[in-house]
Amino acid sequence: MERAFSGVTIPETHWLLGCFPFFPKDPTKRIHHFIELCNKNVCEDGFAFLWGFFRRPIVIACSPDAMGQICKSNAPKARGLVSVYRLMEPWLGEGLLVANGKRWARNRRLLTPAFHFDILKPYTKVFNRSADVLVAKLSEKAATKESFEVFQNVLLCTLEIILKCAFSYEKDVQHAGEADPYVKAVNRITDTLIVRFWRPILLWDFAFYLTGTGRKFKKDCDFVHSVAEEIIDKRKQALAAGADTDVAEKRYVDFLDILLTARDETGNGLTRLEIRNEVDTFLFEGHDTTGSAISWILYSLAQHPEYQRRCQQEVDAVLAGRDFDDIEWSDLPKLEFLTQCIKEGMRLHAPVPILARELQEELNIGGRVIPPGCIMQLNIWALHHMEKYWGADHWEFKPERFAPENIDKIASYQFVPFSAGNRNCIGQHFAMNEEKVILSKLLRNFTFSLDPAHEVKKSASAVMRTVDGLHMFSKKRRGGGVSPEYHIETPPFSMVTTNQTQMLLGTGIELGSKEFTAHCVGVFLSLHSSTISYYFHPSIHPSTHPSTHPLTHPSTH
C-alpha cells in the first residue's frame, strides 16, 4: 500500500488506531479537520490516503473522477470488522443497503418498480397530511414564542411518512413521539450503532453482546422485527383470503404490496425474512437521511433570510388562488428555486457523509495499483467541500451554484448526495419529493430564525446530525391553509390511479406475478395515459449529468 501511494502525504498515525487519535475531539472541529486534511493531502489523481483502525488502509475519493471510478467498479460494500454495514446487519439483515453480489442484484431488480413515478405520485397526499401535523405542532411553538428542536420534530414527521408508505403503519407517531414503543426502539438502535462504531472494543460481537448495551440492542432489534413480521403476516393472510386485494379499492400501493407480490424470472418471490429486511431498510433510509436533509436546509435558510424569502415567494406563487395549501404532484417541478436550495443544502451538509467499498481484487486507478482488501471510502462530505471544484467559498450556502445557467459547470460525480453508479439510492425521487412538500408547507406557514442561546455543533455519524440539537424559532406568516383532511381519521390507503394500476399490471406480467396481475385485471379497461413530463423534468433530479441520471444508472443503494 505504501508503494501504491508513494509520494503522497500521509497524516500522523498511531501504530494501532491509525490517524483517528490525532483528530480533534470536538465533533465540529473534527469534521473541519478532515476536510482540511483532504484538501491539503489530495494527490493529482484525486485521492487521499490514511490509516484507519487496526492499521487498515483507507483510500478516500476526493475528486469527481476518483469518485466515479470507485462507483463504477464492482467493489462490494465493506463488511469487515470496522464496517458500519456489518454493524447494521443484526437490524437490517441482507437488505439493499447491506447486501452484496447476486442477492443484491436480484432484490434490487424486484424492488425497482416500487419507486416508479406512478407509484410515487399518490404519496404526495401522505406527505401533505404528515406535514400538516408538523405545521400544527410548530404553530403552538410560534404562539408561545418558544424555540423548538428541529431534528426531533422533523424526524418524527419523516418517520411517520415512511411507516405509512412502507407498510401502512397508521399510528399517530408525531404526537406519540418518543412514547411510541416502535419509535423508541428504532431511536435506541441508531444511537447504539453510533456508540459502537466509535468504541473499538465493542466492534467484536462477543464483547458487545456481553454488555448491557449489547443486550438491549438485541432486544430492540427483536421487537422491531416482530412489529414488521406481524404486519407482513396480516397482509399475507389478507391476500390469501382475497380480502382488500382489489387494487382499485385501495387508496395507495405501499412498499409492502410490491414486496409481497414481486416475482423474479423463475416465478419466485421474496421470502418472509427478505421482505422484513427490506421493510426495515426502507424505514432507516427513508426517514433518518431525509430528516437530516430537511433539518439542515431549514438551518441554512434561517441563516440566510434573503433565500428564505425567495423560497416563500415561490411557494406562495405556486399556491396562489387555492383554498388549501396542499402541494400537488404537478406543483413539484415548479419549485425551481426551492430545489436549488435543497441541492445546495445537501451539498453543504451531506446527509449521508460517508460510504465505503472493499476491494476484492486489484484496482488500477490513475496508474496506481490498489491491492485487494483496501477500503475505498466514498467520502461525499469531503468531495462536496473540495476547493478545487467548489471554490474557496465551499463552506458558504449559495443556491445559485445549481441555477440553470451554472448546472453545466458541475462535473459528473461532483455532486452525489444519493451516491452514484449502479448502487445509487433507490429512493432518491421519493426523498426529493418528500423534502419539497414538507419544506413548502413549512415555508408557507412560517419564517424561521435560529435560537442564539443554542450553539450548533455538527456531528458526522451514519447521517449528519448535531451534538446538542438544532434550535429555531418559528414565526407564523399566515392563518389557515391546512387541508380539512388533516382533521379526519384517514384510512390506510389513498386511491390508486389508473396509471399506477397499468404500471403494476405490466410489472406483474414481466416478473411473473400471477396474483398481482390478477388484482389489476379488474381495472385494466379503465386505464388511461398520463403525462410523464414531471419524471423527466431536470429540476427534480439531484443531478442532470449522465453519471447520476436515473435513466443511465437505475437508482440503487
Coordinates of C-alpha atoms in Angstrom, one line a residue:
M1 CA 0.0 0.0 0.0
E2 CA 2.9 2.4 0.8
R3 CA 4.3 1.7 -2.7
A4 CA 0.9 2.4 -4.3
F5 CA 0.8 5.8 -2.6
S6 CA 4.4 6.7 -2.6
G7 CA 4.9 10.5 -2.6
V8 CA 1.5 11.1 -1.1
T9 CA 1.5 12.9 2.3
I10 CA 0.1 10.7 5.0
P11 CA -1.3 12.3 8.2
E12 CA 0.3 11.5 11.6
T13 CA -0.5 7.9 12.5
H14 CA -0.9 5.7 15.6
W15 CA 0.6 2.2 15.3
L16 CA -2.8 0.5 16.1
L17 CA -5.5 3.1 15.9
G18 CA -4.4 4.8 12.7
C19 CA -4.9 8.5 12.1
F20 CA -8.1 8.9 14.2
P21 CA -6.5 9.6 17.6
F22 CA -4.9 12.7 16.1
F23 CA -8.2 14.2 15.0
P24 CA -9.8 16.9 17.3
K25 CA -12.2 15.5 19.9
D26 CA -14.7 18.3 19.3
P27 CA -17.1 16.8 16.6
T28 CA -17.4 20.0 14.6
K29 CA -13.7 20.7 14.6
R30 CA -13.1 17.0 13.7
I31 CA -15.3 17.5 10.6
H32 CA -13.4 20.6 9.5
H33 CA -10.1 19.0 10.2
F34 CA -10.9 16.1 8.0
I35 CA -11.9 18.4 5.1
E36 CA -8.7 20.4 5.5
L37 CA -6.7 17.1 5.5
C38 CA -8.3 16.0 2.2
N39 CA -7.8 19.4 0.6
K40 CA -4.2 19.5 1.7
N41 CA -3.1 15.9 1.0
V42 CA -5.1 15.0 -2.1
C43 CA -2.8 13.7 -4.8
E44 CA -3.0 14.7 -8.5
D45 CA -5.3 11.8 -9.4
G46 CA -7.9 12.8 -6.8
F47 CA -7.2 10.5 -3.9
A48 CA -6.1 11.0 -0.3
F49 CA -4.7 8.2 1.9
L50 CA -4.8 7.5 5.6
W51 CA -4.6 4.5 8.0
G52 CA -7.7 3.5 9.8
F53 CA -8.4 1.5 13.0
F54 CA -6.0 -1.6 13.3
R55 CA -3.8 -0.2 10.5
R56 CA -6.4 -0.8 7.8
P57 CA -5.5 1.3 4.7
I58 CA -8.3 3.7 3.6
V59 CA -8.3 5.4 0.2
I60 CA -10.5 8.5 0.1
A61 CA -12.1 9.7 -3.2
C62 CA -11.6 13.4 -3.3
S63 CA -12.4 14.2 -6.9
P64 CA -15.3 13.6 -9.3
D65 CA -13.1 11.2 -11.4
A66 CA -11.9 9.3 -8.4
M67 CA -15.5 9.0 -7.1
G68 CA -16.7 7.9 -10.5
Q69 CA -14.0 5.1 -10.8
I70 CA -15.0 3.7 -7.4
C71 CA -18.7 3.9 -8.1
K72 CA -18.3 2.2 -11.5
S73 CA -16.2 -0.6 -10.1
N74 CA -17.7 -3.9 -8.9
A75 CA -16.3 -3.5 -5.4
P76 CA -18.9 -4.6 -2.8
K77 CA -20.0 -2.8 0.3
A78 CA -17.3 -3.2 3.0
R79 CA -18.4 -5.8 5.6
G80 CA -15.2 -6.2 7.6
L81 CA -14.8 -5.7 11.4
V82 CA -14.6 -1.9 11.1
S83 CA -17.7 -1.5 8.9
V84 CA -20.9 0.2 9.8
Y85 CA -22.7 -2.1 7.3
R86 CA -21.7 -5.1 9.3
L87 CA -22.9 -3.4 12.5
M88 CA -26.3 -2.8 10.8
E89 CA -26.8 -6.4 9.8
P90 CA -28.5 -7.6 13.0
W91 CA -31.1 -4.9 12.4
L92 CA -31.4 -4.6 8.6
G93 CA -30.2 -8.1 7.6
E94 CA -29.4 -8.6 3.9
G95 CA -31.5 -5.6 2.8
L96 CA -30.5 -3.5 -0.2
L97 CA -28.3 -1.2 1.9
V98 CA -26.1 -4.1 3.3
A99 CA -26.4 -6.9 0.7
N100 CA -23.8 -7.6 -2.0
G101 CA -23.5 -9.7 -5.1
K102 CA -26.3 -11.8 -6.7
R103 CA -28.6 -11.3 -3.7
W104 CA -28.4 -7.6 -4.0
A105 CA -28.8 -7.6 -7.8
R106 CA -31.9 -9.8 -7.7
N107 CA -33.7 -7.9 -4.9
R108 CA -32.7 -4.6 -6.5
R109 CA -34.4 -5.7 -9.7
L110 CA -37.5 -6.8 -7.9
L111 CA -37.8 -3.6 -5.8
T112 CA -37.2 -1.1 -8.6
P113 CA -41.0 -0.9 -9.5
A114 CA -41.8 0.3 -6.0
F115 CA -40.2 3.6 -7.0
H116 CA -41.7 4.1 -10.4
F117 CA -43.2 7.6 -10.7
D118 CA -46.8 6.2 -10.9
I119 CA -46.3 4.5 -7.5
L120 CA -44.7 7.7 -6.0
K121 CA -47.4 10.0 -7.2
P122 CA -50.2 9.2 -4.6
Y123 CA -47.6 9.5 -1.8
T124 CA -47.9 13.3 -2.1
K125 CA -51.1 13.1 -0.1
V126 CA -49.3 11.2 2.7
F127 CA -46.5 13.9 2.6
N128 CA -49.1 16.7 2.9
R129 CA -51.0 15.1 5.8
S130 CA -48.0 14.4 7.9
A131 CA -46.6 17.9 7.1
D132 CA -50.0 19.3 8.3
V133 CA -49.4 17.7 11.7
L134 CA -45.9 19.2 11.9
V135 CA -47.3 22.6 11.0
A136 CA -49.9 22.3 13.7
K137 CA -47.1 21.4 16.3
L138 CA -44.9 24.3 15.3
S139 CA -47.9 26.7 15.4
E140 CA -48.1 26.0 19.1
K141 CA -44.5 27.0 19.5
A142 CA -45.0 30.1 17.4
A143 CA -47.9 31.1 19.6
T144 CA -45.8 30.9 22.7
K145 CA -42.7 32.3 21.0
E146 CA -40.7 29.3 22.2
S147 CA -37.9 27.8 20.2
F148 CA -38.2 24.2 19.1
E149 CA -35.7 21.4 18.4
V150 CA -35.7 20.8 14.6
F151 CA -34.3 17.3 14.3
Q152 CA -36.7 15.8 16.8
N153 CA -39.8 17.2 15.2
V154 CA -38.7 16.7 11.5
L155 CA -37.5 13.2 12.1
L156 CA -40.9 12.2 13.7
C157 CA -42.6 13.6 10.6
T158 CA -40.4 11.7 8.1
L159 CA -40.6 8.5 10.3
E160 CA -44.4 8.8 10.2
I161 CA -44.3 9.2 6.5
I162 CA -42.1 6.2 5.8
L163 CA -44.1 4.0 8.2
K164 CA -47.2 4.8 6.2
C165 CA -45.6 4.4 2.8
A166 CA -43.7 1.3 3.8
F167 CA -46.5 -0.8 5.3
S168 CA -49.4 1.5 6.1
Y169 CA -48.5 1.8 9.8
E170 CA -51.2 4.2 10.8
K171 CA -50.3 5.2 14.4
D172 CA -50.0 8.9 15.2
V173 CA -46.3 8.9 15.5
Q174 CA -45.8 12.7 15.6
H175 CA -48.0 13.1 18.7
A176 CA -46.9 9.9 20.4
G177 CA -43.3 10.9 19.8
E178 CA -40.8 9.1 22.0
A179 CA -43.6 7.4 23.8
D180 CA -44.3 5.1 20.9
P181 CA -42.5 1.9 21.6
Y182 CA -41.6 1.3 18.0
V183 CA -40.1 4.8 17.7
K184 CA -38.2 4.4 21.0
A185 CA -36.7 1.1 19.8
V186 CA -35.6 2.5 16.4
N187 CA -34.0 5.5 18.0
R188 CA -32.1 3.4 20.5
I189 CA -30.9 1.1 17.7
T190 CA -29.5 4.0 15.7
D191 CA -27.9 5.6 18.8
T192 CA -26.2 2.3 19.7
L193 CA -24.8 1.9 16.2
I194 CA -23.0 5.2 16.5
V195 CA -21.6 4.4 20.0
R196 CA -20.4 1.0 18.9
F197 CA -18.6 2.3 15.8
W198 CA -16.5 4.8 17.8
R199 CA -15.6 2.3 20.6
P200 CA -13.2 -0.2 19.0
I201 CA -13.6 -2.7 21.9
L202 CA -17.3 -3.0 21.0
L203 CA -16.6 -3.9 17.4
W204 CA -16.2 -7.5 18.4
D205 CA -19.6 -9.2 18.7
F206 CA -18.6 -11.3 21.7
A207 CA -17.6 -8.2 23.7
F208 CA -20.5 -6.1 22.6
Y209 CA -23.3 -8.6 23.4
L210 CA -21.8 -9.1 26.9
T211 CA -22.6 -5.5 27.7
G212 CA -26.0 -4.2 28.8
T213 CA -26.0 -2.0 25.8
G214 CA -25.5 -5.0 23.5
R215 CA -28.3 -7.0 25.2
K216 CA -30.6 -4.0 24.9
F217 CA -29.7 -3.6 21.2
K218 CA -30.6 -7.3 20.5
K219 CA -33.9 -6.8 22.4
D220 CA -34.8 -3.7 20.4
C221 CA -33.9 -5.4 17.1
D222 CA -36.1 -8.4 18.0
F223 CA -39.0 -6.0 18.9
V224 CA -38.7 -4.0 15.6
H225 CA -38.6 -7.3 13.7
S226 CA -41.7 -8.6 15.5
V227 CA -43.7 -5.5 14.5
A228 CA -42.7 -5.8 10.9
E229 CA -43.4 -9.5 10.8
E230 CA -46.8 -9.1 12.4
I231 CA -47.8 -6.5 9.7
I232 CA -46.3 -8.7 7.0
D233 CA -48.2 -11.8 8.2
K234 CA -51.5 -9.9 8.4
R235 CA -51.1 -8.6 4.9
K236 CA -50.2 -12.1 3.6
Q237 CA -53.3 -13.5 5.2
A238 CA -55.5 -10.8 3.6
L239 CA -54.0 -11.6 0.2
A240 CA -54.6 -15.4 0.7
A241 CA -58.2 -14.8 1.8
G242 CA -58.8 -12.4 -1.1
A243 CA -59.6 -9.5 1.2
D244 CA -58.5 -6.0 0.4
T245 CA -56.7 -7.2 -2.7
D246 CA -58.7 -5.3 -5.3
V247 CA -56.2 -2.6 -6.2
A248 CA -58.9 -0.2 -7.4
E249 CA -60.4 -0.1 -3.9
K250 CA -57.1 0.7 -2.1
R251 CA -56.1 4.3 -1.5
Y252 CA -52.4 3.8 -2.5
V253 CA -50.0 0.9 -3.0
D254 CA -47.4 0.8 -0.2
F255 CA -44.0 -0.8 -0.5
L256 CA -45.2 -4.0 1.3
D257 CA -47.7 -4.5 -1.6
I258 CA -44.8 -4.5 -4.0
L259 CA -42.6 -6.8 -1.8
L260 CA -45.4 -9.4 -1.3
T261 CA -46.3 -9.6 -5.0
A262 CA -43.0 -9.2 -6.8
R263 CA -41.7 -12.3 -8.7
D264 CA -38.4 -12.9 -10.5
E265 CA -38.0 -14.6 -13.8
T266 CA -38.3 -18.0 -12.2
G267 CA -41.6 -17.1 -10.6
N268 CA -40.1 -17.0 -7.1
G269 CA -40.8 -14.1 -4.7
L270 CA -39.1 -12.7 -1.7
T271 CA -39.0 -14.7 1.5
R272 CA -40.6 -13.5 4.7
L273 CA -37.1 -12.7 6.0
E274 CA -36.2 -10.8 2.8
I275 CA -39.4 -8.8 3.0
R276 CA -38.7 -7.9 6.6
N277 CA -35.2 -6.9 5.8
E278 CA -36.3 -4.6 3.0
V279 CA -39.1 -3.0 5.2
D280 CA -36.6 -2.3 7.9
T281 CA -34.1 -0.9 5.4
F282 CA -36.8 1.4 3.9
L283 CA -37.6 2.6 7.4
F284 CA -34.0 3.6 8.2
E285 CA -33.0 5.1 4.9
G286 CA -36.4 6.7 4.4
H287 CA -36.6 8.8 7.5
D288 CA -33.2 9.4 9.0
T289 CA -31.4 10.7 5.9
T290 CA -34.4 12.7 4.7
G291 CA -35.0 14.2 8.1
S292 CA -31.3 15.2 8.3
A293 CA -31.5 16.9 4.9
I294 CA -34.7 18.9 5.7
S295 CA -33.3 20.0 9.1
W296 CA -30.0 21.3 7.6
I297 CA -31.8 23.0 4.7
L298 CA -34.0 24.8 7.2
Y299 CA -30.9 25.8 9.2
S300 CA -29.3 27.3 6.1
L301 CA -32.4 29.1 5.2
A302 CA -32.7 30.5 8.7
Q303 CA -29.1 31.7 8.3
H304 CA -30.0 33.4 5.0
P305 CA -33.3 35.3 5.3
E306 CA -33.0 36.6 1.7
Y307 CA -33.0 33.0 0.3
Q308 CA -35.8 32.0 2.7
R309 CA -37.9 34.9 1.4
R310 CA -37.3 33.8 -2.2
C311 CA -38.5 30.3 -1.4
Q312 CA -41.6 31.6 0.4
Q313 CA -42.4 33.8 -2.6
E314 CA -42.1 30.9 -4.9
V315 CA -44.3 28.7 -2.8
D316 CA -46.9 31.5 -2.4
A317 CA -46.9 31.9 -6.2
V318 CA -47.5 28.1 -6.8
L319 CA -50.3 28.0 -4.2
A320 CA -51.9 31.4 -5.2
G321 CA -55.7 31.2 -5.5
R322 CA -56.2 28.0 -3.7
D323 CA -58.3 27.4 -0.6
F324 CA -55.8 25.0 1.0
D325 CA -52.1 24.6 1.0
D326 CA -51.6 21.1 -0.4
I327 CA -48.6 20.7 -2.7
E328 CA -49.8 18.6 -5.6
W329 CA -47.7 16.3 -7.8
S330 CA -47.9 18.8 -10.7
D331 CA -46.5 21.5 -8.4
L332 CA -43.2 19.8 -7.7
P333 CA -41.3 20.8 -10.9
K334 CA -42.5 24.4 -10.4
L335 CA -40.5 24.8 -7.2
E336 CA -37.3 25.6 -9.0
F337 CA -35.5 27.9 -6.5
L338 CA -36.5 25.7 -3.6
T339 CA -35.0 22.7 -5.5
Q340 CA -31.7 24.8 -5.8
C341 CA -31.8 25.3 -2.1
I342 CA -32.4 21.6 -1.4
K343 CA -29.4 20.6 -3.6
E344 CA -27.1 23.2 -2.1
G345 CA -28.2 22.2 1.4
M346 CA -27.3 18.5 0.6
R347 CA -24.0 19.7 -0.8
L348 CA -23.1 21.8 2.2
H349 CA -24.4 19.3 4.8
A350 CA -24.3 15.9 3.0
P351 CA -27.0 13.9 4.9
V352 CA -25.0 10.7 4.3
P353 CA -21.4 11.8 4.7
I354 CA -19.5 8.6 4.0
L355 CA -20.0 5.3 2.1
A356 CA -17.4 2.6 1.7
R357 CA -16.4 -0.2 -0.7
E358 CA -13.9 -3.0 -0.1
L359 CA -11.7 -4.2 -3.0
Q360 CA -11.9 -7.9 -3.7
E361 CA -9.3 -7.6 -6.5
E362 CA -6.6 -5.2 -7.6
L363 CA -7.9 -1.9 -9.0
N364 CA -5.7 0.3 -11.2
I365 CA -6.6 4.0 -10.7
G366 CA -4.6 6.7 -12.4
G367 CA -1.6 4.3 -12.7
R368 CA -1.7 3.4 -9.0
V369 CA -2.4 -0.3 -8.3
I370 CA -4.6 -0.6 -5.2
P371 CA -4.4 -4.1 -3.6
P372 CA -7.3 -6.3 -2.5
G373 CA -8.7 -5.7 1.0
C374 CA -8.3 -1.9 0.8
I375 CA -11.2 0.1 2.0
M376 CA -12.2 2.6 -0.7
Q377 CA -14.0 5.5 1.0
L378 CA -16.7 7.4 -0.9
N379 CA -16.5 10.5 1.2
I380 CA -19.3 12.6 -0.1
W381 CA -18.8 15.1 2.6
A382 CA -15.2 15.7 1.6
L383 CA -16.0 15.7 -2.2
H384 CA -18.7 18.4 -1.6
H385 CA -16.1 20.6 0.1
M386 CA -13.1 20.3 -2.2
E387 CA -11.9 23.8 -3.1
K388 CA -10.6 22.7 -6.5
Y389 CA -14.2 22.0 -7.6
W390 CA -16.4 24.2 -5.4
G391 CA -14.1 27.2 -4.8
A392 CA -12.8 28.8 -1.7
D393 CA -16.3 29.7 -0.6
H394 CA -17.3 26.0 -0.4
W395 CA -18.4 26.5 3.3
E396 CA -21.0 29.1 2.1
F397 CA -24.6 28.4 1.3
K398 CA -25.1 29.5 -2.3
P399 CA -28.1 28.0 -4.1
E400 CA -27.1 29.8 -7.3
R401 CA -24.5 27.0 -7.8
F402 CA -27.4 24.9 -9.0
A403 CA -29.1 27.6 -11.1
P404 CA -29.8 26.6 -14.7
E405 CA -27.0 28.7 -16.1
N406 CA -24.5 27.1 -13.7
I407 CA -25.6 23.5 -13.7
D408 CA -23.3 22.5 -16.7
K409 CA -20.3 23.7 -14.7
I410 CA -20.8 20.8 -12.2
A411 CA -18.9 17.7 -13.4
S412 CA -20.3 14.2 -13.4
Y413 CA -19.8 12.6 -9.9
Q414 CA -19.1 16.0 -8.4
F415 CA -22.4 16.3 -6.7
V416 CA -23.6 12.9 -5.3
P417 CA -25.8 13.2 -2.3
F418 CA -27.6 10.0 -3.2
S419 CA -24.3 8.2 -4.2
A420 CA -23.9 7.3 -7.8
G421 CA -23.3 4.4 -10.2
N422 CA -25.1 1.1 -10.0
R423 CA -25.7 1.4 -6.3
N424 CA -27.1 4.9 -6.1
C425 CA -30.0 5.5 -3.8
I426 CA -33.2 3.6 -4.8
G427 CA -35.4 6.2 -3.1
Q428 CA -33.9 9.4 -4.3
H429 CA -37.0 10.6 -6.1
F430 CA -39.2 9.7 -3.1
A431 CA -36.8 11.7 -0.9
M432 CA -36.7 14.7 -3.1
N433 CA -40.5 14.8 -3.5
E434 CA -40.9 14.5 0.3
E435 CA -38.4 17.2 1.0
K436 CA -40.1 19.6 -1.4
V437 CA -43.6 19.0 0.1
I438 CA -42.5 19.3 3.7
L439 CA -40.3 22.4 3.2
S440 CA -43.0 24.1 1.1
K441 CA -45.6 23.5 3.8
L442 CA -43.3 24.9 6.5
L443 CA -42.2 27.9 4.5
R444 CA -45.7 28.7 3.5
N445 CA -46.7 28.9 7.2
F446 CA -43.6 30.1 9.0
T447 CA -40.5 32.3 8.9
F448 CA -37.6 30.6 10.7
S449 CA -34.8 32.1 12.7
L450 CA -32.0 30.5 14.8
D451 CA -32.1 30.4 18.6
P452 CA -28.8 32.2 19.6
A453 CA -29.0 30.5 23.0
H454 CA -28.1 27.2 21.4
E455 CA -24.7 26.7 19.7
V456 CA -24.9 24.4 16.6
K457 CA -22.2 21.7 16.6
K458 CA -22.2 19.2 13.7
S459 CA -21.6 15.5 14.3
A460 CA -21.0 13.2 11.4
S461 CA -22.2 9.6 12.1
A462 CA -24.4 7.4 10.0
V463 CA -26.1 10.7 9.0
M464 CA -25.2 14.3 9.5
R465 CA -26.6 15.4 12.9
T466 CA -25.7 17.8 15.8
V467 CA -24.3 17.2 19.2
D468 CA -27.0 19.1 21.2
G469 CA -29.8 19.6 18.7
L470 CA -30.7 22.3 16.3
H471 CA -33.0 25.0 17.9
M472 CA -35.1 27.6 16.0
F473 CA -38.0 30.0 16.3
S474 CA -41.0 29.7 14.1
K475 CA -42.9 32.9 13.4
K476 CA -46.4 32.5 11.9
R477 CA -46.7 34.0 8.4
R478 CA -50.3 33.5 7.7
G479 CA -53.5 31.8 9.0
G480 CA -55.4 28.8 7.8
G481 CA -54.5 26.8 4.7
V482 CA -54.4 23.4 6.4
S483 CA -56.4 20.8 4.4
P484 CA -59.6 19.7 6.2
E485 CA -58.4 16.1 5.7
Y486 CA -55.9 16.7 8.5
H487 CA -58.7 16.7 11.0
I488 CA -60.2 13.4 9.7
E489 CA -59.1 9.9 10.6
T490 CA -57.5 8.9 7.3
P491 CA -57.8 5.3 6.2
P492 CA -54.7 3.3 5.5
F493 CA -54.8 3.7 1.7
S494 CA -55.2 6.5 -0.8
M495 CA -56.9 6.0 -4.2
V496 CA -54.7 4.1 -6.7
T497 CA -54.5 5.9 -10.0
T498 CA -55.3 4.0 -13.2
N499 CA -51.7 4.7 -14.4
Q500 CA -50.4 3.2 -11.2
T501 CA -52.5 0.1 -11.9
Q502 CA -51.3 0.0 -15.5
M503 CA -47.7 0.1 -14.4
L504 CA -48.3 -2.6 -11.7
L505 CA -50.1 -4.8 -14.3
G506 CA -47.1 -4.6 -16.6
T507 CA -44.8 -5.3 -13.7
G508 CA -46.8 -8.3 -12.6
I509 CA -46.7 -9.8 -16.1
E510 CA -43.0 -9.0 -16.6
L511 CA -42.0 -10.5 -13.2
G512 CA -44.3 -13.5 -13.4
S513 CA -46.6 -12.4 -10.5
K514 CA -49.9 -14.1 -11.2
E515 CA -51.5 -12.8 -8.0
F516 CA -50.6 -9.2 -8.7
T517 CA -51.6 -9.4 -12.3
A518 CA -55.0 -10.8 -11.3
H519 CA -55.5 -7.9 -8.8
C520 CA -55.1 -5.4 -11.6
V521 CA -57.2 -7.1 -14.4
G522 CA -60.5 -5.8 -12.9
V523 CA -59.5 -2.2 -13.5
F524 CA -57.4 -2.7 -16.7
L525 CA -60.1 -1.4 -19.1
S526 CA -60.3 1.9 -17.2
L527 CA -56.7 2.7 -17.7
H528 CA -55.7 6.0 -19.3
S529 CA -52.3 7.5 -20.0
S530 CA -50.8 10.3 -18.0
T531 CA -48.0 12.8 -18.6
I532 CA -44.5 11.8 -17.6
S533 CA -43.1 15.2 -18.0
Y534 CA -42.6 15.5 -14.3
Y535 CA -40.4 12.4 -14.3
F536 CA -38.1 13.8 -17.0
H537 CA -38.1 17.4 -15.7
P538 CA -34.5 18.2 -14.9
S539 CA -35.3 20.2 -11.7
I540 CA -36.5 17.1 -9.9
H541 CA -33.2 15.2 -10.2
P542 CA -30.3 15.7 -7.8
S543 CA -28.1 15.8 -10.8
T544 CA -28.8 16.1 -14.6
H545 CA -25.5 14.5 -15.5
P546 CA -25.3 11.1 -17.2
S547 CA -23.4 9.6 -14.2
T548 CA -26.3 10.1 -11.8
H549 CA -29.3 10.3 -14.2
P550 CA -31.8 7.6 -13.3
L551 CA -32.1 6.6 -16.9
T552 CA -28.4 5.9 -17.2
H553 CA -27.9 4.4 -13.8
P554 CA -31.0 2.7 -12.3
S555 CA -31.3 4.0 -8.8
T556 CA -29.9 1.6 -6.3
H557 CA -28.3 1.7 -2.9

